[in-house]
Tab-separated table of C-alpha atoms and ligand atoms in Angstrom:
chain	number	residue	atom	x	y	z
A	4	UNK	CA	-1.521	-53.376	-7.563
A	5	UNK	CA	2.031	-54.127	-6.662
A	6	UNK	CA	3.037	-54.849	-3.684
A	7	UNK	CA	6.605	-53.478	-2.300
A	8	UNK	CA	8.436	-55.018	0.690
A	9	UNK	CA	10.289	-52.426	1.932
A	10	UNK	CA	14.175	-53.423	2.027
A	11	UNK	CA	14.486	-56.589	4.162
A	12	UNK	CA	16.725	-55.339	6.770
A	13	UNK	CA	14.085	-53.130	8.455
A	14	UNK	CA	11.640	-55.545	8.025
A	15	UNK	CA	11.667	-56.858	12.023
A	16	UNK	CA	9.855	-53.320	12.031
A	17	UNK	CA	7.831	-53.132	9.194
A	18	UNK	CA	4.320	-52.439	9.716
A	19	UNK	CA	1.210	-52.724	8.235
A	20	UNK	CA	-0.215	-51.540	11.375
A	21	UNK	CA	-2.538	-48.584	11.857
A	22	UNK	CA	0.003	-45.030	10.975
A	23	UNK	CA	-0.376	-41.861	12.854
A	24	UNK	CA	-2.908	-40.320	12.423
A	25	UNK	CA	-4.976	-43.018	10.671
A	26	UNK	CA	-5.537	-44.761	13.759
A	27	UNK	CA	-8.664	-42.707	14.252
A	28	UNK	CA	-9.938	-45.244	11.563
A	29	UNK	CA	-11.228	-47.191	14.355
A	30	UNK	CA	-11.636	-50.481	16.257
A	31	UNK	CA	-13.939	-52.154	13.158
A	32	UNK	CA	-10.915	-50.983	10.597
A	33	UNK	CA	-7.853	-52.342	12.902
A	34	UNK	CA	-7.352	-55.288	10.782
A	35	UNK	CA	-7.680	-53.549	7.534
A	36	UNK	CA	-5.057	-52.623	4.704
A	37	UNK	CA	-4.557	-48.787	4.125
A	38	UNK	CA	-7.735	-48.069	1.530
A	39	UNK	CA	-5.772	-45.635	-0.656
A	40	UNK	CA	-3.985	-46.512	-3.782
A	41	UNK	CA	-0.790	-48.550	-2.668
A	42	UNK	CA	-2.435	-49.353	0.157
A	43	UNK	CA	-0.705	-53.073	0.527
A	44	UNK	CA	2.544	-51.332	1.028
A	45	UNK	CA	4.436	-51.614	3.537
A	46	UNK	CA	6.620	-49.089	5.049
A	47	UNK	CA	8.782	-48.204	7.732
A	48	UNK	CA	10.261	-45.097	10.108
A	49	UNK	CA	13.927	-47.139	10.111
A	50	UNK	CA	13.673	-45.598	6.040
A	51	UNK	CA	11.405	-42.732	6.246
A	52	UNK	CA	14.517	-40.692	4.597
A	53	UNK	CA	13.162	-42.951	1.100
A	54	UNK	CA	9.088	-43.425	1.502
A	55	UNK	CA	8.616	-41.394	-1.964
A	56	UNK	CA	10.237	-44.925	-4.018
A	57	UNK	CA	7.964	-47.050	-2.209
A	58	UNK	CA	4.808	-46.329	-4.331
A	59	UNK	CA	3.719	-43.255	-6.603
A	60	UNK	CA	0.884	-42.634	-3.615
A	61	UNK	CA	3.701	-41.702	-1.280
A	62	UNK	CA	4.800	-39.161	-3.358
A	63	UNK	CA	4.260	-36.317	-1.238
A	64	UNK	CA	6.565	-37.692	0.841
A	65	UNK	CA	9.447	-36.740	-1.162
A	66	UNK	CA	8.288	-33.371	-3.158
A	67	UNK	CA	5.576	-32.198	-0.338
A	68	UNK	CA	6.053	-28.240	0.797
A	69	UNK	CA	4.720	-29.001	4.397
A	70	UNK	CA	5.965	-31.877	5.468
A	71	UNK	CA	6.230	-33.228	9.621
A	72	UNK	CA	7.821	-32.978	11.692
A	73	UNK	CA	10.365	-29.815	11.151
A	74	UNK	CA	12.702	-28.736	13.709
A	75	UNK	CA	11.806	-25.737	16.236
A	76	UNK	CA	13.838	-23.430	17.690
A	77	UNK	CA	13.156	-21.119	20.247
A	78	UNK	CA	14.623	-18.288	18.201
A	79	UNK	CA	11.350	-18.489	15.871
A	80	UNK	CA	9.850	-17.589	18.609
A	81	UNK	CA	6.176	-18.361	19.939
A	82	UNK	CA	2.969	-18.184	18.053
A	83	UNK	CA	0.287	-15.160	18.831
A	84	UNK	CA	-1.664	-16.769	16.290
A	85	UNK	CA	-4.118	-19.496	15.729
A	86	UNK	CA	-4.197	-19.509	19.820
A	87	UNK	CA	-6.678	-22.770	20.614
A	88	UNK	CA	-9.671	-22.380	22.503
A	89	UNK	CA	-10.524	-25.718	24.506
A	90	UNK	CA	-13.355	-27.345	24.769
A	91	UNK	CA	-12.645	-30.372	27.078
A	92	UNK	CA	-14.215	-32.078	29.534
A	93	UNK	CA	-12.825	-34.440	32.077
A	94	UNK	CA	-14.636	-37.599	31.379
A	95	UNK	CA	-14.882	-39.674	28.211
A	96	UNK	CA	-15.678	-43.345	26.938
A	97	UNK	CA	-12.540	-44.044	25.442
A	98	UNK	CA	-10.259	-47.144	25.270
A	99	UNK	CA	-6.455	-48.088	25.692
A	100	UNK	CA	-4.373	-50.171	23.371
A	101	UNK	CA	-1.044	-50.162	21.614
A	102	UNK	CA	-1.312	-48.765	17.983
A	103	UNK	CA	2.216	-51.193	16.778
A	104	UNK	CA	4.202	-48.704	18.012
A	105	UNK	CA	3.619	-47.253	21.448
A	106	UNK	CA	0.509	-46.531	23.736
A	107	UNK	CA	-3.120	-45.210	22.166
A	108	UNK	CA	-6.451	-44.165	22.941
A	109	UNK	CA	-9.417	-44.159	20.926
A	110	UNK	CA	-12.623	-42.509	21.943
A	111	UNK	CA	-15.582	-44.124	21.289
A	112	UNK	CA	-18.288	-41.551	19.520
A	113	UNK	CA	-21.514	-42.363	17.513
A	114	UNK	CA	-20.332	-43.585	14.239
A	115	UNK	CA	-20.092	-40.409	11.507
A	116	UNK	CA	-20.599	-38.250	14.846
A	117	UNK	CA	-17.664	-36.698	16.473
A	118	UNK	CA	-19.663	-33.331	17.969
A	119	UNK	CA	-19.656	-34.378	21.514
A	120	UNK	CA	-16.289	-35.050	21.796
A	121	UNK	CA	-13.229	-32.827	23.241
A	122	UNK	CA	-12.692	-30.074	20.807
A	123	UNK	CA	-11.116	-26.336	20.366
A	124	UNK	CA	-11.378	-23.641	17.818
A	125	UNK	CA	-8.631	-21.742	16.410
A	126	UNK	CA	-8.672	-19.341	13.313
A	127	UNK	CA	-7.161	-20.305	10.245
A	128	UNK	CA	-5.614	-17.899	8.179
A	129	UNK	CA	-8.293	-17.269	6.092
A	130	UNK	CA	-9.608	-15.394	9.242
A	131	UNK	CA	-12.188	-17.952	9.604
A	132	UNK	CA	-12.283	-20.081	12.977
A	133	UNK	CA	-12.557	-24.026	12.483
A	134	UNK	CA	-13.247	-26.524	14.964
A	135	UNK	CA	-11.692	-29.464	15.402
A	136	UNK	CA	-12.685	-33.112	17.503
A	137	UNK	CA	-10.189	-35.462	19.106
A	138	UNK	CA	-10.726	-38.907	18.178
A	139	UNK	CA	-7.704	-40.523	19.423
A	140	UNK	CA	-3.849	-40.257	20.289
A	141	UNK	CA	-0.915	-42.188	20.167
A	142	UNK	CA	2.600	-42.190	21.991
A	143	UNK	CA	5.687	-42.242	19.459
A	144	UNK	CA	9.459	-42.677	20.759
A	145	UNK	CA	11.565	-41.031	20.408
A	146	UNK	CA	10.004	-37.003	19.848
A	147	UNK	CA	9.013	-36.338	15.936
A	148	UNK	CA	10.396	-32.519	16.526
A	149	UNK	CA	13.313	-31.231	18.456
A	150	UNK	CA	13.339	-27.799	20.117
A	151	UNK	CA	16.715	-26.258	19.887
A	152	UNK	CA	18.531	-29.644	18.543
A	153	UNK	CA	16.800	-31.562	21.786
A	154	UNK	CA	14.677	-34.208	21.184
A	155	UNK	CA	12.422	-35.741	24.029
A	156	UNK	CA	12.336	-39.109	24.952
A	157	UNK	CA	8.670	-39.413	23.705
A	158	UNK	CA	5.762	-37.597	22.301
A	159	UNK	CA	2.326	-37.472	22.523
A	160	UNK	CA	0.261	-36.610	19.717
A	161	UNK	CA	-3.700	-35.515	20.461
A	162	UNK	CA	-5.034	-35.658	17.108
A	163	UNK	CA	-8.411	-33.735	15.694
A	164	UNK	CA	-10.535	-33.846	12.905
A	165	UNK	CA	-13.181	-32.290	11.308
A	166	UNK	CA	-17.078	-32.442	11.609
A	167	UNK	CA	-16.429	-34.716	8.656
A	168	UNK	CA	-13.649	-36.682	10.217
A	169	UNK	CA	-10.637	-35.548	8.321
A	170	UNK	CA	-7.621	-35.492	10.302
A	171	UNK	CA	-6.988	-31.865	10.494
A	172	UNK	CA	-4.905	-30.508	13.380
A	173	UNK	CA	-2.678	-32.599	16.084
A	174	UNK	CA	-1.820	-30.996	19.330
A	175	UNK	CA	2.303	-32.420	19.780
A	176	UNK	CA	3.098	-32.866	23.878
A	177	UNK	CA	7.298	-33.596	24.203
A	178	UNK	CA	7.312	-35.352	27.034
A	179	UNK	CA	10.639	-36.304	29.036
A	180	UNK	CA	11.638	-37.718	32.844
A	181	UNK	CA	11.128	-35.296	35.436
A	182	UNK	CA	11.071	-35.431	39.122
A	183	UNK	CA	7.087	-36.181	40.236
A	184	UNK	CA	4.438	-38.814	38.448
A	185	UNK	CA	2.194	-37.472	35.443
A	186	UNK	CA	-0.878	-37.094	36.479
A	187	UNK	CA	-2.083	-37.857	33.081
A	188	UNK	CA	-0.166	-41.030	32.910
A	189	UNK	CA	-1.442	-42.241	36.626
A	190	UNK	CA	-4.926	-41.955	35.264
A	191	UNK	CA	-4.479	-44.447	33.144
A	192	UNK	CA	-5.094	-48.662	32.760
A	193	UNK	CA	-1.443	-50.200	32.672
A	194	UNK	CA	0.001	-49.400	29.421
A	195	UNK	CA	0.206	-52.541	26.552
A	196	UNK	CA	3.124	-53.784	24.624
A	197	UNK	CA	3.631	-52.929	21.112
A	198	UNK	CA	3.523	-56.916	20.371
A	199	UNK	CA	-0.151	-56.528	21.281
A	200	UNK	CA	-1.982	-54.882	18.985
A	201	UNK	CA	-5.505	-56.495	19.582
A	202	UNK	CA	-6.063	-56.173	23.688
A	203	UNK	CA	-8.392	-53.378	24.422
A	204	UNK	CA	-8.938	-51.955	27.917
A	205	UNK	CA	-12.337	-49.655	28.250
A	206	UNK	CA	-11.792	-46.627	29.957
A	207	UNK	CA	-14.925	-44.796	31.239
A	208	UNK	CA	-13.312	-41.814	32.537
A	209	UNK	CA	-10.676	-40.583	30.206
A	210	UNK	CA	-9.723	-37.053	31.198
A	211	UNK	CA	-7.308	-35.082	28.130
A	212	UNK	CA	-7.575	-31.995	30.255
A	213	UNK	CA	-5.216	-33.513	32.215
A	214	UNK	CA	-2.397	-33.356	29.782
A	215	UNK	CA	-3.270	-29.968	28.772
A	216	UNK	CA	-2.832	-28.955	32.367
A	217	UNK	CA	0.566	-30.407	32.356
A	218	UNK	CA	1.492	-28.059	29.453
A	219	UNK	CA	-0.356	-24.925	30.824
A	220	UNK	CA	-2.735	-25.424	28.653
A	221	UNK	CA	-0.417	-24.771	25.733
A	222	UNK	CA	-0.163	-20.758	26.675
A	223	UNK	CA	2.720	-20.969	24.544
A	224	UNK	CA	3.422	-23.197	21.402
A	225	UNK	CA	4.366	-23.308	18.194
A	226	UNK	CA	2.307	-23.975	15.237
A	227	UNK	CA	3.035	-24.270	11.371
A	228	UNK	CA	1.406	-26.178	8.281
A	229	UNK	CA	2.347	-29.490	8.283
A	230	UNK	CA	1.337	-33.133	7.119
A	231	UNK	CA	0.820	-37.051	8.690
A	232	UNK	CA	4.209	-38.019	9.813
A	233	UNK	CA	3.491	-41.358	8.179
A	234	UNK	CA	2.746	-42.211	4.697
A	235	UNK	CA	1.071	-41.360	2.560
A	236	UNK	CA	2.232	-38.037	4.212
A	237	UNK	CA	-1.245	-35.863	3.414
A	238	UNK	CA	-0.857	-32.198	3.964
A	239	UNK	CA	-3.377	-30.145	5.089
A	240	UNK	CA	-2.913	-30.605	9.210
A	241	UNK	CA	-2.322	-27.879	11.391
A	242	UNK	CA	0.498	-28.373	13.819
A	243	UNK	CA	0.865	-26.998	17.872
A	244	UNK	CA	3.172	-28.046	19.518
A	245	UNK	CA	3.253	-27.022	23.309
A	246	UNK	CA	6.526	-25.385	24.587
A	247	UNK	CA	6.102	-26.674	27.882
A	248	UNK	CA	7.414	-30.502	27.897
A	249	UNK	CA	4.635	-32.871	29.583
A	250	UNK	CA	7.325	-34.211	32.804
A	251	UNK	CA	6.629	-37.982	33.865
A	252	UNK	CA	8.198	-39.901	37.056
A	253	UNK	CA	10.990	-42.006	35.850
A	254	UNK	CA	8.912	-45.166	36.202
A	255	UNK	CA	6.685	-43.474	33.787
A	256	UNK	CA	9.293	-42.873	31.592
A	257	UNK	CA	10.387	-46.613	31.243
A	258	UNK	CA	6.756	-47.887	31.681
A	259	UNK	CA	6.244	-45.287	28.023
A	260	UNK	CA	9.787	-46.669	26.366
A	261	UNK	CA	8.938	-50.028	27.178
A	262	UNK	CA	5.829	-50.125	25.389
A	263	UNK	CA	7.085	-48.261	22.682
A	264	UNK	CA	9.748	-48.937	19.737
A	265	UNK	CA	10.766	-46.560	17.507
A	266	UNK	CA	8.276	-44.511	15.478
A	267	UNK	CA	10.059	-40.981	14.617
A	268	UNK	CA	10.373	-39.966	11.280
A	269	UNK	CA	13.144	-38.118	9.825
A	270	UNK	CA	13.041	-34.532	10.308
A	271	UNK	CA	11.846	-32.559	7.363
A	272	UNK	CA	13.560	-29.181	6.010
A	273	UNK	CA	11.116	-26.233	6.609
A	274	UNK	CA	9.879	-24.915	3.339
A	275	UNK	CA	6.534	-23.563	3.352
A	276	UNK	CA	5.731	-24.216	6.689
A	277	UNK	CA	4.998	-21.154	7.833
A	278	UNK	CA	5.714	-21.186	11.438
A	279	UNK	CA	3.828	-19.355	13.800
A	280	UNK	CA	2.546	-16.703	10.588
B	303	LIG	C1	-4.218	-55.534	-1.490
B	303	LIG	O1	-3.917	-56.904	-1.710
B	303	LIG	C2	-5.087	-57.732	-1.733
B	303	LIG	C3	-4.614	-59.179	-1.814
B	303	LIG	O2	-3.555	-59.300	-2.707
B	303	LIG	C4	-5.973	-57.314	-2.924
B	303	LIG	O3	-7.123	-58.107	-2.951
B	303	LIG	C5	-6.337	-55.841	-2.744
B	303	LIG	O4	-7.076	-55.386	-3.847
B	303	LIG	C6	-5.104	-54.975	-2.584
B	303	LIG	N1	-5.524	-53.616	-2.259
B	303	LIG	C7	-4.913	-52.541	-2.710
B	303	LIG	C8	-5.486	-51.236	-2.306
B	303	LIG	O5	-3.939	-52.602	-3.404
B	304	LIG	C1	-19.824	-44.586	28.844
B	304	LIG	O1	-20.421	-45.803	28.521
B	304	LIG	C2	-21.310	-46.278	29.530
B	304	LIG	C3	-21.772	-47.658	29.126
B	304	LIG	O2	-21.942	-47.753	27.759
B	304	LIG	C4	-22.444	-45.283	29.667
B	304	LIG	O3	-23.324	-45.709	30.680
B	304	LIG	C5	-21.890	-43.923	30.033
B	304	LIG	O4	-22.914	-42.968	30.038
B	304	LIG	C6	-20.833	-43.492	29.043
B	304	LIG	N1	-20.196	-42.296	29.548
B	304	LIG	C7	-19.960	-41.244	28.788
B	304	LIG	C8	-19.263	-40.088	29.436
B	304	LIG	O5	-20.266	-41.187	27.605
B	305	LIG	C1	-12.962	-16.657	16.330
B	305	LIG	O1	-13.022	-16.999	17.701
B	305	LIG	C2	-12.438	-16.036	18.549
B	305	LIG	C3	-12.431	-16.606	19.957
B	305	LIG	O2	-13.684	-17.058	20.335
B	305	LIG	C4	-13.208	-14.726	18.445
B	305	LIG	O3	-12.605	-13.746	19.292
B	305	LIG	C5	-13.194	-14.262	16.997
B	305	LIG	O4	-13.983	-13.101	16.868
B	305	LIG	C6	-13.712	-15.347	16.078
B	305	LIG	N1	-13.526	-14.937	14.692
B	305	LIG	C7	-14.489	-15.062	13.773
B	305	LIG	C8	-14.134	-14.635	12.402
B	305	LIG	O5	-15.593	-15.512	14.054
């Protein structure tokens, strides 16, 4: 298996670290190269315009129909369809670290069990509804998608899987300075430094209904077919993105940008996206 350094000038940034979404893989996996073919190579967002030379596994990333993040625009409108039905609850074992890149949460959940965590339904195009767990998120700076050619200091990415534990839907929260504290941000542990991928802070009473409340409980979004923002850029994961932007104090802010370095990849021309059909 070869192994390809990715060009030496972004290497300050290059990461074997755990990718969005994969960081669902868990506490016991932290350490662990990526398992699928090519997995010993590294990549990074500084040259996510070029992942598909990196290694023959990543190359979705440079002929996939789906790919994340696209722009939005408010002229596509809002989505009537695939509306998610919540199933939260305000308190869950769970625990704060840094995934390389910016602040994370993993809940904890019986291993190969994900039923009794937060979940919602939507229905798929097929007309059948799926249900979906979150496992985790993770904070990336700046926003993956821009509304209307604005992109958001940060965003906030609430990702789901299946009963099987396939990453299969992400809920997207832009979030930007506004004038009062997040409420979902005060709830939790002081944030950790991307330099410290190992530290660990339990939380026994995560609430995610908290950001959803920020984002009126994502009345309005978008949503399209998209893919991990990270290689080896999988397809298959349905995107909602709220339209409301999650507003944190300005302390907030630079307490998220601090412990944060860049993690956006390039935006991706919409193709078969299908957004909001
Ligand atoms: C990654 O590299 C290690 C050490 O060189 C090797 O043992 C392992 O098989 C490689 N894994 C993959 C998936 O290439
Ligand atoms: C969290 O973990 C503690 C200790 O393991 C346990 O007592 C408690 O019931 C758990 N809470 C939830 C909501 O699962
Ligand atoms: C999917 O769920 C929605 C909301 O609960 C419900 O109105 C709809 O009938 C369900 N569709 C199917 C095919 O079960």
């Amino acid at each position: 298996m070869r192994t390809i350094l990715a060009i030496a000038a972004y290497s300050l940034f290059v990461s074997e670290a755990l990718a969005c979404p994969e960081h669902i893989h868990h506490e016991e996996d932290r350490l662990r190269k990526r398992a699928e073919p090519g997995g010993n190579v590294t990549w990074a967002y500084e040259a996510s315009y070029d992942w598909g030379r990196l290694s023959d596994s990543f190359e979705l990333c440079q002929i996939g129909t789906q790919q994340s993040p696209i722009p939005l625009s408010l002229t596509q409108g809002l989505s009537l369809n695939h509306r998610p039905y919540f199933h939260y609850s305000d308190t869950y074992n769970a625990s704060l670290h840094n995934w390389g890149y910016g602040p994370a949460v993993t809940l904890y959940h019986p291993k190969d069990d994900f039923s009794q965590l937060p979940h919602f339904t939507f229905e798929e195009e097929s007309g059948m509804n799926e249900t979906v767990y979150l496992t985790g998120w993770h904070v990336h700076a700046p926003a993956d998608h821009s509304v209307a050619g604005d992109r958001s200091k940060a965003e906030l990415h609430f990702v789901h899987v299946t009963s099987t534990g396939k990453p299969r839907a992400v809920i997207a929260f832009r979030i930007d300075p506004g004038n009062t504290n997040s409420p979902f941000f005060s709830h939790l542990p002081p944030l950790i430094r991307f330099k410290d991928t190992e530290t660990r802070v339990p939380m026994e009473n995560f609430n995610p209904i908290l950001a959803l409340a920020e984002v009126n409980f994502l009345n309005e979004f978008w949503t399209y077919k998209g893919s991990l923002t990270s290689p080896p850029c999988s397809e298959g994961i349905r995107w909602f993105v709220a339209r409301n932007v999650l507003f944190v104090g300005v302390k907030q802010m630079q307490e998220i940008l601090f412990n944060s370095i860049y993690s956006a990849r390039q935006e991706q021309e919409v193709w078969l996206h299908q957004i909001n059909i």
